[in-house]
CSV table of C-alpha atoms and ligand atoms in Angstrom, one decimal:
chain,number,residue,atom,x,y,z
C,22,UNK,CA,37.3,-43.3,51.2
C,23,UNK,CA,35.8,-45.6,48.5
C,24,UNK,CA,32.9,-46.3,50.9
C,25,UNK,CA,32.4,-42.9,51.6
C,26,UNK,CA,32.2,-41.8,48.0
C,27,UNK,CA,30.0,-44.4,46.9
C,28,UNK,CA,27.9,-43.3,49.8
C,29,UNK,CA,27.9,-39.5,48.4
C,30,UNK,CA,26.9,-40.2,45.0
C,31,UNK,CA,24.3,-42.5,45.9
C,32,UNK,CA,23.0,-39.4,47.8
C,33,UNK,CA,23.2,-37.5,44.8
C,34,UNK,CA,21.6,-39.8,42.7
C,35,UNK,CA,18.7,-40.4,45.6
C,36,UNK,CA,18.8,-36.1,45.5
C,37,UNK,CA,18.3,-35.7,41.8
C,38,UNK,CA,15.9,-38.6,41.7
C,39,UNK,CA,13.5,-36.8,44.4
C,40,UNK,CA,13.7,-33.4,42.9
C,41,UNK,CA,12.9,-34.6,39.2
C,42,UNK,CA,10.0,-36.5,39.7
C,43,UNK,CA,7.3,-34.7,38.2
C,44,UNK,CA,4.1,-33.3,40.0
C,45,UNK,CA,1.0,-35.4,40.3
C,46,UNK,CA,-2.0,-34.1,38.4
C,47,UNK,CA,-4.6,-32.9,41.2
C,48,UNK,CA,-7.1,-35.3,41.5
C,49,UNK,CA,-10.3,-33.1,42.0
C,50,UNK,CA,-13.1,-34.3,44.0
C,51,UNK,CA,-16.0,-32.9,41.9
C,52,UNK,CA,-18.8,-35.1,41.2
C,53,UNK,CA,-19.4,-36.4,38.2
C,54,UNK,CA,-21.4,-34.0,35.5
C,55,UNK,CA,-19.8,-30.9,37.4
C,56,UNK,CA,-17.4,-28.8,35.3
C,57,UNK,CA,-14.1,-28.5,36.7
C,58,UNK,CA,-13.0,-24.3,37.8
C,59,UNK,CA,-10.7,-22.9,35.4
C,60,UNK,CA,-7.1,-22.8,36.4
C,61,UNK,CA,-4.2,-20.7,34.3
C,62,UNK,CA,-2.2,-22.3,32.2
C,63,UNK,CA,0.8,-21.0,33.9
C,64,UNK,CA,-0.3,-22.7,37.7
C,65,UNK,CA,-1.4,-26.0,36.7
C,66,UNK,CA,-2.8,-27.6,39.8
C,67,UNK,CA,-0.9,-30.6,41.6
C,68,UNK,CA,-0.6,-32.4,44.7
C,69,UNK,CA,2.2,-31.0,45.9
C,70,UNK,CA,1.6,-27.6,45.1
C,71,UNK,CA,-1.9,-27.7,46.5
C,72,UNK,CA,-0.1,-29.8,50.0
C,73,UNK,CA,2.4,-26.5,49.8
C,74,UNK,CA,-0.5,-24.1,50.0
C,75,UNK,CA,-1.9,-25.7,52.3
C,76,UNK,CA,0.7,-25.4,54.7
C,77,UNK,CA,1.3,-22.1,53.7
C,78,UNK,CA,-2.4,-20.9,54.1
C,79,UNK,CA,-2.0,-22.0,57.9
C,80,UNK,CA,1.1,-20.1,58.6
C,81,UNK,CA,1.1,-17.5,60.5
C,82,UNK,CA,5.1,-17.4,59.6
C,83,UNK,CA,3.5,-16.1,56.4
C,84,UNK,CA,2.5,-12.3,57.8
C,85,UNK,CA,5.7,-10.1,58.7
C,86,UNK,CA,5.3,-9.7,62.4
C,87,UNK,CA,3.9,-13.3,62.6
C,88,UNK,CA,0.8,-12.2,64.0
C,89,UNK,CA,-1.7,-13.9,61.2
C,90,UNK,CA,-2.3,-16.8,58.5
C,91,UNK,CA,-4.9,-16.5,55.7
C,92,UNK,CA,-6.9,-19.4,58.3
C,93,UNK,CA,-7.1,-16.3,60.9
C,94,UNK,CA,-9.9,-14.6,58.8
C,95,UNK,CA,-10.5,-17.5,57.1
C,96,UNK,CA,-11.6,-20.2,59.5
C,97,UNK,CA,-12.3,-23.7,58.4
C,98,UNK,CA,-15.5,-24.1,60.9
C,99,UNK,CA,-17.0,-21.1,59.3
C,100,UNK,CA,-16.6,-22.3,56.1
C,101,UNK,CA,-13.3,-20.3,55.8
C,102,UNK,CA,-15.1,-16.8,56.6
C,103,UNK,CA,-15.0,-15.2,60.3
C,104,UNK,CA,-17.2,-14.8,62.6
C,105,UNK,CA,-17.0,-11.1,63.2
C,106,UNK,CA,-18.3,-8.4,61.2
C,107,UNK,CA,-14.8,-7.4,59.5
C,108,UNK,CA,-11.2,-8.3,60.1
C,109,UNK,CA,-8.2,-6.9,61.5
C,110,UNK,CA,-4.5,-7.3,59.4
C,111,UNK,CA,-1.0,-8.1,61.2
C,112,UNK,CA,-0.5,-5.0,62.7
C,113,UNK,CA,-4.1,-4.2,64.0
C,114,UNK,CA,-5.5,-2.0,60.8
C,115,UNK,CA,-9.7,-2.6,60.3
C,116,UNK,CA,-10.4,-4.2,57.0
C,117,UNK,CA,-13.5,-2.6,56.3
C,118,UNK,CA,-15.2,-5.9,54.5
C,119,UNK,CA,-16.2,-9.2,56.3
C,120,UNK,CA,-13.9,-12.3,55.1
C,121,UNK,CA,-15.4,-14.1,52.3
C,122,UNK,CA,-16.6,-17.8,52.8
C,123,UNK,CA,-13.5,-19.6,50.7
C,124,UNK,CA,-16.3,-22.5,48.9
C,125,UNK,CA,-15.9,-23.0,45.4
C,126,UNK,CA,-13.9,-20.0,44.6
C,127,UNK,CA,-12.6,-21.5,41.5
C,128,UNK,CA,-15.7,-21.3,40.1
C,129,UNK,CA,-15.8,-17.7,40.2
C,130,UNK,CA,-15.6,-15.2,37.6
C,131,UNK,CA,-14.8,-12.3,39.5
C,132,UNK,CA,-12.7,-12.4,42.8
C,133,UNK,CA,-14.0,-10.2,46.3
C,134,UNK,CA,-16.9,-8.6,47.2
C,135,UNK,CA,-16.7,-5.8,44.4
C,136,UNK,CA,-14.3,-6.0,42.0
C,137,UNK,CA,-14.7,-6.4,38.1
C,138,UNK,CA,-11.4,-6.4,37.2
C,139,UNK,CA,-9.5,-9.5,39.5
C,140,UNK,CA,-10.0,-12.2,37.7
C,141,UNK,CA,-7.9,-14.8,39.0
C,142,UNK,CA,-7.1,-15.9,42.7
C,143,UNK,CA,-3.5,-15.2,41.8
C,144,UNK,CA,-4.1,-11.2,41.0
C,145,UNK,CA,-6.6,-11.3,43.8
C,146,UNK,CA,-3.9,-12.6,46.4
C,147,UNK,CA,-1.9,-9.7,46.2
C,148,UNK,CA,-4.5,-7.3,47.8
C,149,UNK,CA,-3.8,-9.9,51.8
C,150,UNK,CA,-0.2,-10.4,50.8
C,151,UNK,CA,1.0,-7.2,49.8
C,152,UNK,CA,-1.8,-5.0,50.3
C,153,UNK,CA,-0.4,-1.9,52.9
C,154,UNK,CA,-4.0,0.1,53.0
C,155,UNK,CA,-4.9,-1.9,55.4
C,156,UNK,CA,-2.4,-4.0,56.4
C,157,UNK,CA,-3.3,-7.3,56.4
C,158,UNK,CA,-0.3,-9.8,56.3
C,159,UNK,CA,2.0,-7.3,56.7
C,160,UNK,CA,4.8,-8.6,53.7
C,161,UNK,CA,5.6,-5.1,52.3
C,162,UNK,CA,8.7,-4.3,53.2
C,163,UNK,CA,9.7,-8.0,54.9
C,164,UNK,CA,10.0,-10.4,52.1
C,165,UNK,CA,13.7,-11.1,52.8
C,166,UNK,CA,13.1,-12.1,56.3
C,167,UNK,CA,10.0,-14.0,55.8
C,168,UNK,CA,11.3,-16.1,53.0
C,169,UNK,CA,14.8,-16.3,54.8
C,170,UNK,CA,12.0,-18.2,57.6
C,171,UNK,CA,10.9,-20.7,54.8
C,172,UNK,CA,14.7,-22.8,54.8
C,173,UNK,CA,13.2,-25.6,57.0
C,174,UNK,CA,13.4,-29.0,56.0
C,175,UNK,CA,9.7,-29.5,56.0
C,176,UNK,CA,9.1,-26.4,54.0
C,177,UNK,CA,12.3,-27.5,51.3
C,178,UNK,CA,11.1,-30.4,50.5
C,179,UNK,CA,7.4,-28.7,50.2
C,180,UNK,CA,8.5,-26.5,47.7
C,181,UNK,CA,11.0,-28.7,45.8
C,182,UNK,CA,8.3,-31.5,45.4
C,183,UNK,CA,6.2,-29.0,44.0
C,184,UNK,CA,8.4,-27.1,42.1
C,185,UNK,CA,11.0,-29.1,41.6
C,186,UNK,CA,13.8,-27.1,43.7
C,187,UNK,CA,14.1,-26.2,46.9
C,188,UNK,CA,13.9,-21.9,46.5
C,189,UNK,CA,11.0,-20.1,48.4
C,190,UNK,CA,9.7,-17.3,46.0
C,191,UNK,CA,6.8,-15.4,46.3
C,192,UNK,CA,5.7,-16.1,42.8
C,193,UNK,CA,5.8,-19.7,44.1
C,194,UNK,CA,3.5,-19.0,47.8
C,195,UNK,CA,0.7,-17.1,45.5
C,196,UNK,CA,0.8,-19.9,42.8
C,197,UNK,CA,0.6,-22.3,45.8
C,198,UNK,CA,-1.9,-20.5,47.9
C,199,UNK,CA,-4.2,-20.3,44.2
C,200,UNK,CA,-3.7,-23.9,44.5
C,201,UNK,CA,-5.2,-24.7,47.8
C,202,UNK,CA,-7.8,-21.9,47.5
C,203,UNK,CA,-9.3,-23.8,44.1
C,204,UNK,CA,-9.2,-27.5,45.8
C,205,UNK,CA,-11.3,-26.1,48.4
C,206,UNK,CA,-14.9,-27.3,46.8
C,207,UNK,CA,-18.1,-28.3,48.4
C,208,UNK,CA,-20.2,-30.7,46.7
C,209,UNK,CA,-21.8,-32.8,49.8
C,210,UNK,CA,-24.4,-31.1,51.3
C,211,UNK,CA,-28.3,-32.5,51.5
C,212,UNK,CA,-29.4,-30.6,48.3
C,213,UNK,CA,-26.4,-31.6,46.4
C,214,UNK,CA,-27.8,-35.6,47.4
C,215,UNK,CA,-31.0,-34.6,46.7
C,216,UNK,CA,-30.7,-32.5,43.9
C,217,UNK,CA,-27.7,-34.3,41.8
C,218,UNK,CA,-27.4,-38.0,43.6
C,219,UNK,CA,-31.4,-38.8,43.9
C,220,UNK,CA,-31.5,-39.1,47.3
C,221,UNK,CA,-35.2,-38.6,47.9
C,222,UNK,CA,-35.2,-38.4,51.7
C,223,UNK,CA,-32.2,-35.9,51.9
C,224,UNK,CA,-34.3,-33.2,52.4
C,225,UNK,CA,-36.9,-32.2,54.6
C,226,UNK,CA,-40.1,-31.3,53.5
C,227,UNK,CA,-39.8,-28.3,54.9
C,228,UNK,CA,-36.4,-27.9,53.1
C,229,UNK,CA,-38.0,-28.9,50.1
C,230,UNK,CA,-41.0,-26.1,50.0
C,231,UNK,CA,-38.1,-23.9,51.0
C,232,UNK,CA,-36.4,-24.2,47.6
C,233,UNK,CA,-39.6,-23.6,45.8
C,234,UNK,CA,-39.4,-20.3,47.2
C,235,UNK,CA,-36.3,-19.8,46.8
C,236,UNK,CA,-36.6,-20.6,42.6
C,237,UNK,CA,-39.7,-18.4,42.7
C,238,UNK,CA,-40.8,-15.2,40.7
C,239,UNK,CA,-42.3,-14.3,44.2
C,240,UNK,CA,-38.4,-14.2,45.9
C,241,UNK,CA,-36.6,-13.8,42.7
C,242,UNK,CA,-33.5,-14.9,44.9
C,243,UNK,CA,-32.4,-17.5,41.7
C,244,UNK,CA,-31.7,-14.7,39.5
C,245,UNK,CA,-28.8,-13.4,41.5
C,246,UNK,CA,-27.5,-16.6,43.3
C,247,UNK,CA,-28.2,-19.1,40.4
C,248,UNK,CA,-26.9,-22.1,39.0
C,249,UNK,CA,-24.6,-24.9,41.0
C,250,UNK,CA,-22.9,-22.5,43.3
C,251,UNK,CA,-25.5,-20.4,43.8
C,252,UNK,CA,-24.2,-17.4,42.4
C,253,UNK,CA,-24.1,-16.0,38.7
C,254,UNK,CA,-20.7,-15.0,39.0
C,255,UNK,CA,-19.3,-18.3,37.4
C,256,UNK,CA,-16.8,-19.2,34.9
C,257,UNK,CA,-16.1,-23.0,34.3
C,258,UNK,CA,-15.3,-25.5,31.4
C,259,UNK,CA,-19.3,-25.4,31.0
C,260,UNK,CA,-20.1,-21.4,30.5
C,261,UNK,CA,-16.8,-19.0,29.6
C,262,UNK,CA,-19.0,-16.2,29.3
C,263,UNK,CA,-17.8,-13.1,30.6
C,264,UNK,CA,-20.5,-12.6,33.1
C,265,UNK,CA,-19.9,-10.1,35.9
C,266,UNK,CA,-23.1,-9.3,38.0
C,267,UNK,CA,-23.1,-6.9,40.8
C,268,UNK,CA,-26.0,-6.1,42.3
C,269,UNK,CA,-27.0,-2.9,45.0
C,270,UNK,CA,-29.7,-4.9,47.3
C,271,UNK,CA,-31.0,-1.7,49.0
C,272,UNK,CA,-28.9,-2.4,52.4
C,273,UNK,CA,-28.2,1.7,52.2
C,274,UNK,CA,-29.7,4.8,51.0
C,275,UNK,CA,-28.1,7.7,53.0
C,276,UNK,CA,-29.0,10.7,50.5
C,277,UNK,CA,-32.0,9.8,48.7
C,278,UNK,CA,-30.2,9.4,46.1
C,279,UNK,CA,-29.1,5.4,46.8
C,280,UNK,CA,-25.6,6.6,48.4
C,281,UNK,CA,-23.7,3.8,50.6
C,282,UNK,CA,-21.5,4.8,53.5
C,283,UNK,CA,-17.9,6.5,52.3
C,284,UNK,CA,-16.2,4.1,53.8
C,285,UNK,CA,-16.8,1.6,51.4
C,286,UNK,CA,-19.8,2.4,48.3
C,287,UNK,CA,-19.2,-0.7,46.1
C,288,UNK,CA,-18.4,-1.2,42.8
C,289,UNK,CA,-18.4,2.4,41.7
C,290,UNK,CA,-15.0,2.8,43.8
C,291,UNK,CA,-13.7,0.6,40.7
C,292,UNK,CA,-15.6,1.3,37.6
C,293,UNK,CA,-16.2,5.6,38.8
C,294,UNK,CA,-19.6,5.5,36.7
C,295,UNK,CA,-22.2,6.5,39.5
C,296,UNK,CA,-24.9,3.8,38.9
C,297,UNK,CA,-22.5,1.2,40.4
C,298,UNK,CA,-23.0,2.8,44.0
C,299,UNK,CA,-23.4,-0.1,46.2
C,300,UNK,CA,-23.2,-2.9,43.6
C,301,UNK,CA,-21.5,-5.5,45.2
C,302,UNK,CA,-21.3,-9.6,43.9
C,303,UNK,CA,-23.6,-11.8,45.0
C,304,UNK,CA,-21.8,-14.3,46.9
C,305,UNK,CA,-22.4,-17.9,46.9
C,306,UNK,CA,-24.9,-19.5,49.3
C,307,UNK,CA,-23.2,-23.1,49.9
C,308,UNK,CA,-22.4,-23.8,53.5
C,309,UNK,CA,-23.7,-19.8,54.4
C,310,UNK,CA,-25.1,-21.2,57.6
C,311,UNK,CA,-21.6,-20.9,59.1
C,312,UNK,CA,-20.5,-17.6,57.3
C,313,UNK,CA,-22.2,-15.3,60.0
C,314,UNK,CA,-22.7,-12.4,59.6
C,315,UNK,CA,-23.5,-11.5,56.7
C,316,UNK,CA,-23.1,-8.9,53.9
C,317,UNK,CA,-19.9,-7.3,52.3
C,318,UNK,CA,-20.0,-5.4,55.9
C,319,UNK,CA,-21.6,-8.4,58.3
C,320,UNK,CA,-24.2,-6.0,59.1
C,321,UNK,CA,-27.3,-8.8,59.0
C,322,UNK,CA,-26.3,-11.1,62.0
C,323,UNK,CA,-28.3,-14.2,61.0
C,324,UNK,CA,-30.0,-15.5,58.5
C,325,UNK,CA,-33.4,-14.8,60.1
C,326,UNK,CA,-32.2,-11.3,59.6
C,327,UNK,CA,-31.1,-12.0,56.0
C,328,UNK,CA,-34.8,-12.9,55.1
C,329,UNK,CA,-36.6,-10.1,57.0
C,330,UNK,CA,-34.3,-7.7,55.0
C,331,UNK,CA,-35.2,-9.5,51.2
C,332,UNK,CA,-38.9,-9.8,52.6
C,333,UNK,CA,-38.7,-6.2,53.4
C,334,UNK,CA,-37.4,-5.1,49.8
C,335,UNK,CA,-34.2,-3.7,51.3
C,336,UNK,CA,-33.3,-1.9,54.9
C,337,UNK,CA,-34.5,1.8,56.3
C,338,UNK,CA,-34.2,4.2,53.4
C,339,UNK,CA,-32.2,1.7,51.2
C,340,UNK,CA,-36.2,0.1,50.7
C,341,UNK,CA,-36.3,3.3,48.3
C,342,UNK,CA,-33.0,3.9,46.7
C,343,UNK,CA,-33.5,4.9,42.9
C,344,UNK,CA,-30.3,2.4,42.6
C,345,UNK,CA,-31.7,-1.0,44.0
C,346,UNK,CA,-32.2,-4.2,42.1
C,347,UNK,CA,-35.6,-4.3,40.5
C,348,UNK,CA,-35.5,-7.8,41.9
C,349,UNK,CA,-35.2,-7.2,45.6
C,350,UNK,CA,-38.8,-5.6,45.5
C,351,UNK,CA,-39.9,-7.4,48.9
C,352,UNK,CA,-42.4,-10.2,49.5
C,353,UNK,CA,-44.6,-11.3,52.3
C,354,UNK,CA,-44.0,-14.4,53.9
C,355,UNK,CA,-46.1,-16.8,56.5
C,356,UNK,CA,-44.1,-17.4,59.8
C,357,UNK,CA,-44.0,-20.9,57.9
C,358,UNK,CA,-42.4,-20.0,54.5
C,359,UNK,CA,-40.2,-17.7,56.6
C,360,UNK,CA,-38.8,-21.3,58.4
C,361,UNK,CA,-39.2,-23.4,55.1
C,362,UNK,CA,-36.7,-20.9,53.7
C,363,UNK,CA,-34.7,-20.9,55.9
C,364,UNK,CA,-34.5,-24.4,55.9
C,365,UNK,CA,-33.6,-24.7,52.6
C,366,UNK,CA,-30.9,-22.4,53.5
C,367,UNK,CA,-29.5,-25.0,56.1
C,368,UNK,CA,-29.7,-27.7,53.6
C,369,UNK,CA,-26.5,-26.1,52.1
C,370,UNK,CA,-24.3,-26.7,54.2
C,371,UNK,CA,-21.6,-29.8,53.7
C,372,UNK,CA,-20.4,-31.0,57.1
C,373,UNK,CA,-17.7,-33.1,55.3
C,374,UNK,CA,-16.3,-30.1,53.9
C,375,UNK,CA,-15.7,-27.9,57.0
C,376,UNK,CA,-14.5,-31.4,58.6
C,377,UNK,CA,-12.0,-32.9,56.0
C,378,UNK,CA,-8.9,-33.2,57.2
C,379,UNK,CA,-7.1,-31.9,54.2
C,380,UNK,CA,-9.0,-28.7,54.4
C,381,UNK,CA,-7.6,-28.4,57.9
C,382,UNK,CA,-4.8,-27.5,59.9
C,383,UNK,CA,-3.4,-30.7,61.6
C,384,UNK,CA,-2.5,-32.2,58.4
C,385,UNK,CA,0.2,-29.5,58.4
C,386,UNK,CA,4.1,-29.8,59.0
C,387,UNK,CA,5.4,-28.0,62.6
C,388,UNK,CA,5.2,-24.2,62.3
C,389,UNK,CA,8.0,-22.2,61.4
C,390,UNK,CA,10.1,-20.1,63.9
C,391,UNK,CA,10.4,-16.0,63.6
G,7,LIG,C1,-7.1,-9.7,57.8
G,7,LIG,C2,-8.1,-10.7,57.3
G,7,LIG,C3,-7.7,-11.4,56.0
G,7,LIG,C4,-6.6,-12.1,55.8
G,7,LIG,C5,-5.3,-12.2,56.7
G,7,LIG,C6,-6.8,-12.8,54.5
G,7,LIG,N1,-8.0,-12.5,54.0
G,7,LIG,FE1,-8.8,-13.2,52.3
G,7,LIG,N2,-10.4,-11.9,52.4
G,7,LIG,C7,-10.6,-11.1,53.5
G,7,LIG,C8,-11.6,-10.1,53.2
G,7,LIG,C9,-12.1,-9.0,54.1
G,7,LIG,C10,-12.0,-10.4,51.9
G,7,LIG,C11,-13.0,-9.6,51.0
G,7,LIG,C12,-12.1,-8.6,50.3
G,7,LIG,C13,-12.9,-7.6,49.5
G,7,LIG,O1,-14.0,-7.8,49.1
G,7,LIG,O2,-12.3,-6.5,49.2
G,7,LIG,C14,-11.2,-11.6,51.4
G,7,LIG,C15,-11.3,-12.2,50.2
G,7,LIG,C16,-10.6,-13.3,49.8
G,7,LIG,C17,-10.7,-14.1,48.6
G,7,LIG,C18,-11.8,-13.8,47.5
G,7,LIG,C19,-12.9,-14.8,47.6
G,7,LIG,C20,-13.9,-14.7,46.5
G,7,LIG,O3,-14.8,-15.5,46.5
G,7,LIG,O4,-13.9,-13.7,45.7
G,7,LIG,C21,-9.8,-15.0,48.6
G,7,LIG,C22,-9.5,-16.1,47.5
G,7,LIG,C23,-9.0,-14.9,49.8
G,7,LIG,N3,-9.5,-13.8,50.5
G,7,LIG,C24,-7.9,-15.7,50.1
G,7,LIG,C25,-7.0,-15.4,51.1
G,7,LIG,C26,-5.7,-16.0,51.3
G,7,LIG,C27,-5.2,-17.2,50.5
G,7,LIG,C28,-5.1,-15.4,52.3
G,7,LIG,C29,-3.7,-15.6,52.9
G,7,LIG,C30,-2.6,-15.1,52.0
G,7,LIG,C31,-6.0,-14.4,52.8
G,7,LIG,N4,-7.2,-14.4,52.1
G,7,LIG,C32,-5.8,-13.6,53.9
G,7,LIG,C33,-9.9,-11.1,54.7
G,7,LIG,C34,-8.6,-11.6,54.9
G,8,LIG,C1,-30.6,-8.6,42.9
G,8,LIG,C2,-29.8,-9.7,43.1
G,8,LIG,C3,-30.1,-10.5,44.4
G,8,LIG,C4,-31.3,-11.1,44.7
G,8,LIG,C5,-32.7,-11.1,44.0
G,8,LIG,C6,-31.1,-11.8,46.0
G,8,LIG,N1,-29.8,-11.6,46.4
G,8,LIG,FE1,-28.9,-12.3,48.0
G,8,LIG,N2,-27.2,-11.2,47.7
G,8,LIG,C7,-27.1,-10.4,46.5
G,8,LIG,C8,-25.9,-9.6,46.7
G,8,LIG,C9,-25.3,-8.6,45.7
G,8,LIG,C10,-25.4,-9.9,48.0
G,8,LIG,C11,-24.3,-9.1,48.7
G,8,LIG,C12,-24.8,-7.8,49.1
G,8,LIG,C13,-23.8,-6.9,49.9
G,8,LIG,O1,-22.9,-7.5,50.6
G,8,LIG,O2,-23.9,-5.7,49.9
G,8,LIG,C14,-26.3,-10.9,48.6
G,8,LIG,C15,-26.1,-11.5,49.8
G,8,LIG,C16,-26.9,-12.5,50.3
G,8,LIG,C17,-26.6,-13.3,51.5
G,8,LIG,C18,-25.4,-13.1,52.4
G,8,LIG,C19,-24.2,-13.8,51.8
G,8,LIG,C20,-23.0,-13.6,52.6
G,8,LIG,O3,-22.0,-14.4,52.4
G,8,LIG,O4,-22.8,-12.7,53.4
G,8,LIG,C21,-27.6,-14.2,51.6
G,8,LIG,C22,-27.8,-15.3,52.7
G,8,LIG,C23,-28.5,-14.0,50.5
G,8,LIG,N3,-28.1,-13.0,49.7
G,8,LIG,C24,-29.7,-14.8,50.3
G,8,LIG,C25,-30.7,-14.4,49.4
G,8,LIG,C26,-32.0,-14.9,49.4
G,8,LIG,C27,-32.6,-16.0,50.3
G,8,LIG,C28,-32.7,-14.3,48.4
G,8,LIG,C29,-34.1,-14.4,48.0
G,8,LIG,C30,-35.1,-14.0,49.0
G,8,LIG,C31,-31.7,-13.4,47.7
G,8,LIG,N4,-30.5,-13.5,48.4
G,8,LIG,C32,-32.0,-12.5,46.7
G,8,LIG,C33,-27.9,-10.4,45.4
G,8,LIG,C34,-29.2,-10.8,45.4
């Protein structure tokens, strides 16, 4: 008896002890000089918050018939994209857009391919979760039963060392989920050793006549994809400005006019003002060697394709749409520049990041049962 109830409130104590330990700041593997992304106030990033997304990001436990994860359209080998031109949710509905590459995301000041007013992963992340036009992971209308999944031991002690009790809420999956998505960052590809670690010989010199194009007033490609990520559409510690380019790169032009196909026209579907007819965000470029296809629609299959269409000013009748980017006014390139370019394209790409085993799934706890 005595034993016995020494024994219980030494459990208790052990119980308490493990619940109220407090979080460990995330340590973020940016190097030195870089800003860190801006994270709200009220989702602070930790260890165990980001290990909980993680899990959570892989499990297909996660959609309501169990069909998908977040990792099924966003594959780490493809630098979290998919290799098809758009996805299909839970239950089989199209998504009309092609999965975004998840690198860097933090970083960004806008969220999805055309969208000026999510602002943060977390708002964002109800559009997958929740969203029921399309479907995607199918939680509408099964978020008793799916959190009822989350009562393994694995998963309590996920979400008690991150949140310091054992309850699965959904406020608590999008907060983690936020998490994981933001410690996904890419800083180790060739030009980030040649460019910020002076590695001299990290690039080829083909590579390295490539990004001379690239930063040229003959491509103008800077002015959209600019800066460390390659895309203006930042917000950091370094530059809070409230930028929030989209751009219409001529890809359509079905009335003369500059009109995009119904099924998804841009920006305008937003904002309603007519000159943001196929605006869309310029995505980043790092790692877009694995993010095939490409486009909000994946309708350019390679990069090859990706430069023909700049070099051209634009596709078909979109070469002439009264609402295209003074700055995608085509070029002419030798067969040579066309390589070096591309080239410099392939120098983006981090191998560590798609390989790291915390940005993959065997790190990850057993899977949950439906
Ligand atoms: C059915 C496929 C599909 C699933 C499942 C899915 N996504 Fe996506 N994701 C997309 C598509 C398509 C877009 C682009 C959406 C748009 O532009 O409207 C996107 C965009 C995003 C973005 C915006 C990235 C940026 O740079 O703006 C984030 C973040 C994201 N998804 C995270 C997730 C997470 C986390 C999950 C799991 C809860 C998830 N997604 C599930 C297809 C999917
Ligand atoms: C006017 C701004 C602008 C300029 C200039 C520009 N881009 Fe883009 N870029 C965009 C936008 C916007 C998209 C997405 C368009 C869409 O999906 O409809 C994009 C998409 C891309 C993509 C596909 C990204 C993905 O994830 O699918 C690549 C690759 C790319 N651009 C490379 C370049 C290169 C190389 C140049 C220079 C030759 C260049 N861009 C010039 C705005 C621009």
């Amino acid at each position: 008896m005595a034993i016995s109830r020494i024994l219980l409130i030494t459990l208790a104590a052990l119980f308490v002890g493990a619940c109220s330990q407090p979080p460990t700041p995330y340590a973020w593997q940016i190097p030195e000089g870089f800003p860190t992304p801006n994270v709200p106030v009220s989702n602070p990033m930790t260890e165990e918050s980001v290990a909980l997304g993680r899990a959570l990001f892989f499990e297909p436990a996660l959609s309501g018939n169990g069909a998908v994860s977040c990792s099924t359209c966003h594959m780490p080998a493809h630098a979290f994209s998919e290799p098809r031109t758009h996805s299909h949710g839970s239950t089989g509905d199209k998504v009309r857009r092609n999965a975004m590459a998840l690198v860097n995301v933090g970083y960004n000041g806008t969220l999805t391919w055309a969208h000026n007013g999510f602002t943060t992963i977390e708002q964002q992340l109800m559009v997958p979760l929740f969203g029921e036009h399309p479907v995607e992971m199918g939680i509408t209308g099964n978020e008793e039963a799916i959190l009822a999944r989350f009562k393994t031991d694995d998963y309590r002690q996920l979400f008690a060392a991150a949140y310091g009790d054992e309850a699965a809420t959904f406020d608590r999956v999008v907060k983690a989920l936020a998490s994981f998505v933001r410690s996904l960052t890419s800083f180790n590809s060739p030009f980030d050793d040649y460019a910020y670690r002076q590695q001299d010989d990290a690039m080829s010199e083909s590579a390295l006549r490539g990004m001379e194009l690239f930063f040229s007033e003959r491509l103008e490609c800077f002015h959209c994809h600019g800066g460390f990520n390659f895309t203006q559409s930042s917000k950091h510690a370094f530059q809070q400005l409230d930028l929030q380019p989209f751009h219409n790169t001529g890809l359509y032009n079905l009335d003369g006019e500059g009109a995009y196909p119904q099924e998804d026209t841009g920006l305008v579907e937003i904002t309603l003002n007519a000159a943001d007819m196929g605006k869309f965000r310029a995505p980043t470029l790092r790692n877009i060697e694995l993010s095939a296809p490409y486009m909000h629609d994946g309708s350019l299959p390679s990069l090859d394709a990706v430069i023909a269409f700049y070099a051209a000013g634009g596709r078909g009748e979109g070469i002439n749409s009264p609402l295209k980017s003074p700055f995608v006014s085509g070029f002419t390139l030798t067969a040579e520049e066309h390589q070096d370019l591309k080239q410099f394209l392939l120098s983006l790409t981090d191998e560590e990041f798609v390989q790291k085993r915390e940005n993959n799934a065997p790190t990850l706890p057993p899977k949950v049962a439906l």
